[in-house]
């Protein structure tokens, strides 16, 4: 696809969140109405994740003005898992640029599970997109640095800048996944066999496993998401983390791929870019307005948090965040369930 957009002056058009008191009420309501939903199963394919509390549930919204609205377990740490893919991708895009990111990693949905090997084979060895394991490992392979320590510094300090605080690795989760991630190792070697990985496969998987083991809270994730909503400036610290162009590119990728093979359902119902992870986190970005994060470990069969999806659907509607909505619309059912427009 060759699009001639050189020299076009870029403009941005967006709205704003309702007033703080209203956001506070709606965040509390998103938590309250989904607190007792009992569907979903806690992930156990990484042994250390199996002990997560299925009742834990936090909801947090951070506006691009830096205001924090929280309900429930928003200060409990858990490993970030796949949500790291979104932020490491942004950090890497900042370094390698739009064209290399698109060519080496890709931006199209696989339509298959996050850890699919078949997806690689079906696409001539291409990792397809940075939000599935193959693309995340290919992205990690583009991290700059002369050695493992420098590459980790790039990833660790970048994630910390997004969160606005120092983050540490859960060594137990890291060791548990490192001992059981043969599938990710196979994915990396398969990419390397196709010449699609720019670094040593073992090192790339190790770096990826470490980035997935970084401990965050729902509050951290909401600040990280708000940074992507705010054109790359962390609205709490005021510090620029990535450029506005990188945010736009990252959000476009999240919109089409952030919830794996359910990304279409997600966009249809929520209308915002999002990213989920197997430890039960879910981040959603309302460009120019806010970052939303939820944490609830029980997952659906695609690996997306059940309560998280419901709470975010509620907030997207109640706060008016769907990027495709151009006029008020009346709804036929409860705000956190799929419904018909009337
Ligand atoms: N570290 C996990 C894995 O590679 C992350 C997967 C996820 O959160 N979906 O399997």
Coordinates of C-alpha atoms and ligand atoms in Angstrom, one line a residue:
X1 CA 0.0 0.0 0.0
X2 CA 1.5 3.3 -1.1
X3 CA -0.2 6.4 0.4
X4 CA 1.0 9.8 -0.6
X5 CA 0.7 11.8 2.6
X6 CA 3.9 13.7 2.4
X7 CA 3.6 17.4 3.3
X8 CA 0.1 17.0 4.7
X9 CA -0.3 19.2 7.8
X10 CA -1.6 16.9 10.6
X11 CA -4.5 18.0 12.7
X12 CA -6.1 16.3 15.8
X13 CA -9.7 16.4 16.8
X14 CA -10.9 15.0 20.1
X15 CA -13.3 15.7 23.0
X16 CA -12.8 15.4 26.8
X17 CA -14.0 13.3 29.7
X18 CA -17.0 14.3 31.8
X19 CA -16.2 16.2 35.0
X20 CA -14.1 14.4 37.7
X21 CA -17.0 13.7 40.1
X22 CA -19.0 12.0 37.3
X23 CA -16.0 9.9 36.3
X24 CA -15.5 8.9 39.9
X25 CA -19.1 7.7 40.2
X26 CA -18.9 5.8 36.9
X27 CA -15.7 4.1 37.9
X28 CA -17.2 3.0 41.2
X29 CA -20.3 1.8 39.3
X30 CA -18.2 -0.2 36.8
X31 CA -16.5 -2.0 39.7
X32 CA -19.7 -2.5 41.7
X33 CA -21.9 -4.0 38.9
X34 CA -19.2 -6.5 37.9
X35 CA -17.7 -7.4 41.2
X36 CA -19.6 -10.6 41.6
X37 CA -19.4 -11.8 38.0
X38 CA -18.0 -15.3 38.4
X39 CA -17.3 -16.4 34.8
X40 CA -13.8 -17.2 33.5
X41 CA -10.8 -19.2 34.5
X42 CA -7.5 -18.1 36.0
X43 CA -4.5 -18.9 33.7
X44 CA -2.3 -21.7 34.9
X45 CA -0.1 -22.6 31.9
X46 CA 2.6 -20.5 33.6
X47 CA 2.6 -22.2 37.0
X48 CA 3.2 -19.1 39.1
X49 CA 0.1 -17.4 37.7
X50 CA -2.2 -20.1 39.0
X51 CA -2.3 -18.9 42.5
X52 CA -3.9 -15.5 41.6
X53 CA -6.9 -14.5 43.6
X54 CA -10.0 -14.9 41.4
X55 CA -11.9 -12.3 43.4
X56 CA -9.3 -9.6 43.0
X57 CA -10.8 -6.7 40.9
X58 CA -9.6 -3.2 40.3
X59 CA -10.8 -0.4 38.0
X60 CA -8.9 2.8 37.3
X61 CA -9.2 5.7 35.0
X62 CA -6.5 8.3 34.5
X63 CA -7.4 11.4 32.5
X64 CA -4.9 13.2 30.3
X65 CA -5.1 15.9 32.9
X66 CA -3.5 13.4 35.3
X67 CA -6.6 13.0 37.5
X68 CA -6.8 9.4 38.9
X69 CA -10.2 7.7 39.6
X70 CA -10.0 4.3 41.2
X71 CA -12.2 1.6 42.6
X72 CA -11.3 -1.8 44.2
X73 CA -7.9 -3.5 44.1
X74 CA -5.9 -0.9 42.1
X75 CA -2.7 -1.0 44.3
X76 CA -2.1 -4.8 44.2
X77 CA 0.9 -5.8 42.1
X78 CA 0.7 -8.5 39.4
X79 CA 2.9 -9.4 36.5
X80 CA 2.1 -7.3 33.4
X81 CA 2.4 -10.2 30.9
X82 CA 1.2 -9.4 27.4
X83 CA 0.3 -5.8 28.2
X84 CA 4.0 -5.2 28.1
X85 CA 3.9 -5.9 24.4
X86 CA 2.0 -2.6 23.7
X87 CA 4.5 -0.4 25.6
X88 CA 7.7 -2.2 24.5
X89 CA 6.4 -1.9 20.9
X90 CA 6.0 1.9 21.4
X91 CA 9.5 2.2 22.8
X92 CA 11.0 0.2 20.0
X93 CA 9.0 2.1 17.3
X94 CA 10.5 5.3 18.7
X95 CA 13.9 3.9 17.9
X96 CA 13.4 2.0 14.6
X97 CA 10.6 4.2 13.1
X98 CA 7.3 3.6 11.4
X99 CA 8.6 1.9 8.2
X100 CA 10.9 -0.7 9.9
X101 CA 8.2 -1.5 12.6
X102 CA 5.7 -2.1 9.8
X103 CA 8.0 -4.2 7.7
X104 CA 9.8 -6.3 10.3
X105 CA 6.9 -6.9 12.7
X106 CA 3.7 -6.1 10.8
X107 CA 0.3 -4.7 11.7
X108 CA -2.3 -7.3 10.6
X109 CA -4.3 -9.6 12.8
X110 CA -3.5 -13.3 12.7
X111 CA -7.1 -14.4 13.6
X112 CA -5.4 -17.0 15.7
X113 CA -4.4 -17.5 19.3
X114 CA -1.7 -15.3 20.9
X115 CA 0.8 -18.1 21.0
X116 CA 0.0 -19.6 17.6
X117 CA 2.8 -21.3 15.6
X118 CA 0.5 -22.0 12.7
X119 CA 0.0 -18.3 12.2
X120 CA 3.7 -18.0 11.4
X121 CA 3.7 -20.9 9.0
X122 CA 0.6 -19.6 7.2
X123 CA 2.2 -16.2 6.6
X124 CA 5.6 -17.2 5.2
X125 CA 7.3 -16.8 8.5
X126 CA 6.1 -13.3 9.1
X127 CA 5.3 -12.5 12.8
X128 CA 2.2 -10.5 11.6
X129 CA 1.8 -8.1 14.5
X130 CA 3.5 -7.1 17.8
X131 CA 0.6 -8.1 20.1
X132 CA 0.9 -11.8 19.5
X133 CA 3.9 -13.7 21.0
X134 CA 5.7 -14.0 17.6
X135 CA 5.5 -10.3 16.9
X136 CA 6.4 -9.4 20.5
X137 CA 9.5 -11.5 20.3
X138 CA 10.4 -10.0 16.9
X139 CA 9.9 -6.6 18.5
X140 CA 12.1 -7.5 21.5
X141 CA 14.7 -8.6 18.9
X142 CA 14.8 -4.9 17.7
X143 CA 15.6 -3.5 21.2
X144 CA 18.8 -1.5 21.0
X145 CA 21.8 -2.3 23.2
X146 CA 25.3 -3.8 23.1
X147 CA 24.5 -6.5 25.6
X148 CA 21.7 -8.1 27.7
X149 CA 22.1 -5.5 30.5
X150 CA 21.8 -2.6 28.1
X151 CA 18.8 -4.1 26.4
X152 CA 17.1 -4.7 29.7
X153 CA 17.8 -1.2 30.8
X154 CA 16.1 0.1 27.7
X155 CA 13.0 -2.0 28.3
X156 CA 12.9 -1.6 32.1
X157 CA 13.5 2.1 32.2
X158 CA 11.0 2.6 29.4
X159 CA 8.2 0.8 31.2
X160 CA 9.0 2.7 34.3
X161 CA 8.8 6.0 32.4
X162 CA 5.3 5.0 31.2
X163 CA 4.2 4.1 34.7
X164 CA 5.9 7.1 36.4
X165 CA 7.7 5.0 39.0
X166 CA 10.4 2.3 39.3
X167 CA 9.0 -1.1 38.6
X168 CA 10.6 -4.4 39.6
X169 CA 10.5 -7.9 38.1
X170 CA 8.7 -10.7 39.9
X171 CA 11.6 -13.2 39.9
X172 CA 9.3 -16.1 40.8
X173 CA 7.0 -15.5 37.8
X174 CA 10.1 -15.0 35.6
X175 CA 11.7 -18.2 36.7
X176 CA 8.4 -20.1 36.4
X177 CA 7.8 -18.9 32.8
X178 CA 11.5 -19.3 31.8
X179 CA 11.2 -23.0 32.9
X180 CA 8.0 -23.6 30.9
X181 CA 8.2 -21.4 27.8
X182 CA 9.3 -24.0 25.3
X183 CA 6.6 -22.9 23.0
X184 CA 7.8 -19.3 22.9
X185 CA 11.4 -20.6 22.3
X186 CA 10.0 -22.6 19.4
X187 CA 8.3 -19.5 18.0
X188 CA 11.6 -17.5 18.2
X189 CA 13.5 -20.3 16.5
X190 CA 10.9 -20.6 13.8
X191 CA 11.1 -16.8 13.1
X192 CA 14.9 -17.0 13.0
X193 CA 14.7 -19.9 10.5
X194 CA 12.7 -17.6 8.2
X195 CA 15.2 -14.7 8.7
X196 CA 12.5 -12.7 10.6
X197 CA 14.3 -12.2 13.9
X198 CA 17.0 -9.6 14.1
X199 CA 18.6 -11.0 17.3
X200 CA 19.6 -14.3 19.0
X201 CA 16.3 -16.3 19.6
X202 CA 17.2 -17.4 23.1
X203 CA 18.1 -13.9 24.2
X204 CA 15.0 -12.4 22.6
X205 CA 12.8 -14.9 24.4
X206 CA 14.6 -14.3 27.7
X207 CA 14.1 -10.5 27.3
X208 CA 10.5 -11.0 26.4
X209 CA 9.9 -13.3 29.4
X210 CA 11.5 -10.7 31.7
X211 CA 9.4 -7.8 30.4
X212 CA 6.3 -10.0 30.9
X213 CA 7.3 -10.5 34.6
X214 CA 7.4 -6.8 35.5
X215 CA 5.1 -6.1 38.4
X216 CA 2.5 -3.4 38.0
X217 CA -0.8 -2.3 39.6
X218 CA -4.0 -1.4 37.8
X219 CA -3.2 2.2 38.8
X220 CA 0.2 1.9 37.0
X221 CA -1.5 0.5 33.9
X222 CA -4.0 3.3 33.8
X223 CA -1.2 5.9 34.0
X224 CA 0.7 3.9 31.2
X225 CA -2.5 3.9 29.1
X226 CA -3.1 7.6 29.8
X227 CA 0.5 8.3 28.5
X228 CA -0.5 6.7 25.2
X229 CA -3.8 8.8 25.3
X230 CA -1.8 11.9 25.9
X231 CA 0.4 11.8 22.8
X232 CA 3.3 10.2 24.7
X233 CA 3.5 12.5 27.7
X234 CA 3.0 10.9 31.1
X235 CA 0.2 13.1 32.5
X236 CA 1.2 12.5 36.1
X237 CA 5.0 13.1 35.8
X238 CA 4.7 15.5 32.9
X239 CA 7.6 13.6 31.2
X240 CA 7.6 12.7 27.5
X241 CA 8.1 9.0 27.0
X242 CA 7.5 8.5 23.3
X243 CA 6.4 10.8 20.4
X244 CA 2.8 11.5 19.4
X245 CA 3.3 9.7 16.1
X246 CA 4.4 6.6 17.9
X247 CA 1.3 6.7 20.1
X248 CA -0.9 7.0 17.1
X249 CA 0.8 4.0 15.4
X250 CA 0.7 1.9 18.6
X251 CA -3.0 2.6 19.2
X252 CA -3.8 1.7 15.6
X253 CA -2.1 -1.7 16.1
X254 CA -3.9 -2.2 19.4
X255 CA -7.3 -1.5 17.8
X256 CA -6.8 -4.3 15.3
X257 CA -4.9 -6.8 17.4
X258 CA -5.0 -6.0 21.1
X259 CA -7.4 -8.7 22.1
X260 CA -6.0 -11.4 19.9
X261 CA -8.6 -13.2 17.8
X262 CA -11.4 -11.3 19.7
X263 CA -10.1 -7.9 18.5
X264 CA -13.1 -7.5 16.2
X265 CA -15.6 -8.2 18.9
X266 CA -13.8 -5.8 21.2
X267 CA -13.8 -3.0 18.7
X268 CA -17.4 -3.6 17.8
X269 CA -18.5 -3.4 21.4
X270 CA -16.0 -1.0 23.1
X271 CA -14.8 1.0 20.1
X272 CA -11.3 1.8 21.6
X273 CA -7.8 0.4 21.3
X274 CA -7.0 -2.1 24.1
X275 CA -4.6 -4.7 25.3
X276 CA -5.1 -7.7 27.6
X277 CA -2.7 -10.0 29.4
X278 CA -3.0 -13.5 30.9
X279 CA -2.6 -12.3 34.5
X280 CA -5.9 -10.5 34.1
X281 CA -4.9 -7.0 33.3
X282 CA -6.6 -5.0 30.6
X283 CA -5.7 -1.5 29.3
X284 CA -7.8 0.7 27.1
X285 CA -6.9 4.0 25.6
X286 CA -9.3 6.8 24.7
X287 CA -7.1 9.1 22.6
X288 CA -6.8 12.6 23.9
X289 CA -9.0 11.7 26.9
X290 CA -8.0 9.0 29.3
X291 CA -6.4 5.6 30.0
X292 CA -8.5 2.9 31.5
X293 CA -7.1 -0.2 33.3
X294 CA -8.8 -3.1 35.0
X295 CA -7.4 -6.1 36.8
X296 CA -9.4 -9.3 37.4
X297 CA -7.6 -12.7 36.9
X298 CA -10.4 -15.0 35.5
X299 CA -10.1 -15.1 31.7
X300 CA -12.3 -16.1 28.7
X301 CA -11.1 -18.7 26.3
X302 CA -9.1 -16.2 24.3
X303 CA -7.2 -15.1 27.4
X304 CA -9.0 -11.8 28.0
X305 CA -10.3 -10.8 31.5
X306 CA -14.0 -11.4 31.8
X307 CA -14.8 -8.7 34.4
X308 CA -12.3 -6.4 32.7
X309 CA -14.1 -6.5 29.4
X310 CA -17.4 -5.9 31.1
X311 CA -16.2 -3.0 33.2
X312 CA -14.5 -1.4 30.2
X313 CA -17.6 -1.8 28.0
X314 CA -19.6 0.0 30.7
X315 CA -17.1 2.8 31.0
X316 CA -16.7 3.2 27.2
X317 CA -20.5 3.7 26.9
X318 CA -21.1 5.7 30.1
X319 CA -18.1 8.0 29.5
X320 CA -18.9 8.4 25.8
X321 CA -15.5 7.1 24.6
X322 CA -16.3 5.0 21.6
X323 CA -14.1 6.5 18.8
X324 CA -16.7 5.5 16.1
X325 CA -19.7 7.2 17.8
X326 CA -20.6 10.4 16.1
X327 CA -24.0 11.1 17.7
X328 CA -25.9 10.0 20.9
X329 CA -27.4 6.6 20.6
X330 CA -30.0 4.9 22.8
X331 CA -29.3 1.4 24.1
X332 CA -31.6 -1.5 24.6
X333 CA -29.8 -3.3 27.4
X334 CA -27.6 -2.9 30.4
X335 CA -24.5 -0.9 29.5
X336 CA -22.0 -3.7 30.1
X337 CA -23.6 -6.3 27.8
X338 CA -23.7 -6.6 24.1
X339 CA -26.9 -4.9 22.9
X340 CA -28.9 -3.7 19.8
X341 CA -29.0 0.0 19.0
X342 CA -32.6 1.3 19.1
Ligands
LIG1 N1 4.2 -14.3 29.0 C1 3.0 -14.8 28.5 C2 3.3 -15.7 27.3 O1 4.2 -15.5 26.5 C3 2.1 -13.7 28.0 C4 0.9 -14.1 27.3 C5 -0.3 -13.2 27.5 O2 -0.3 -12.4 28.4 N2 -1.2 -13.4 26.7 O3 2.7 -16.7 27.2

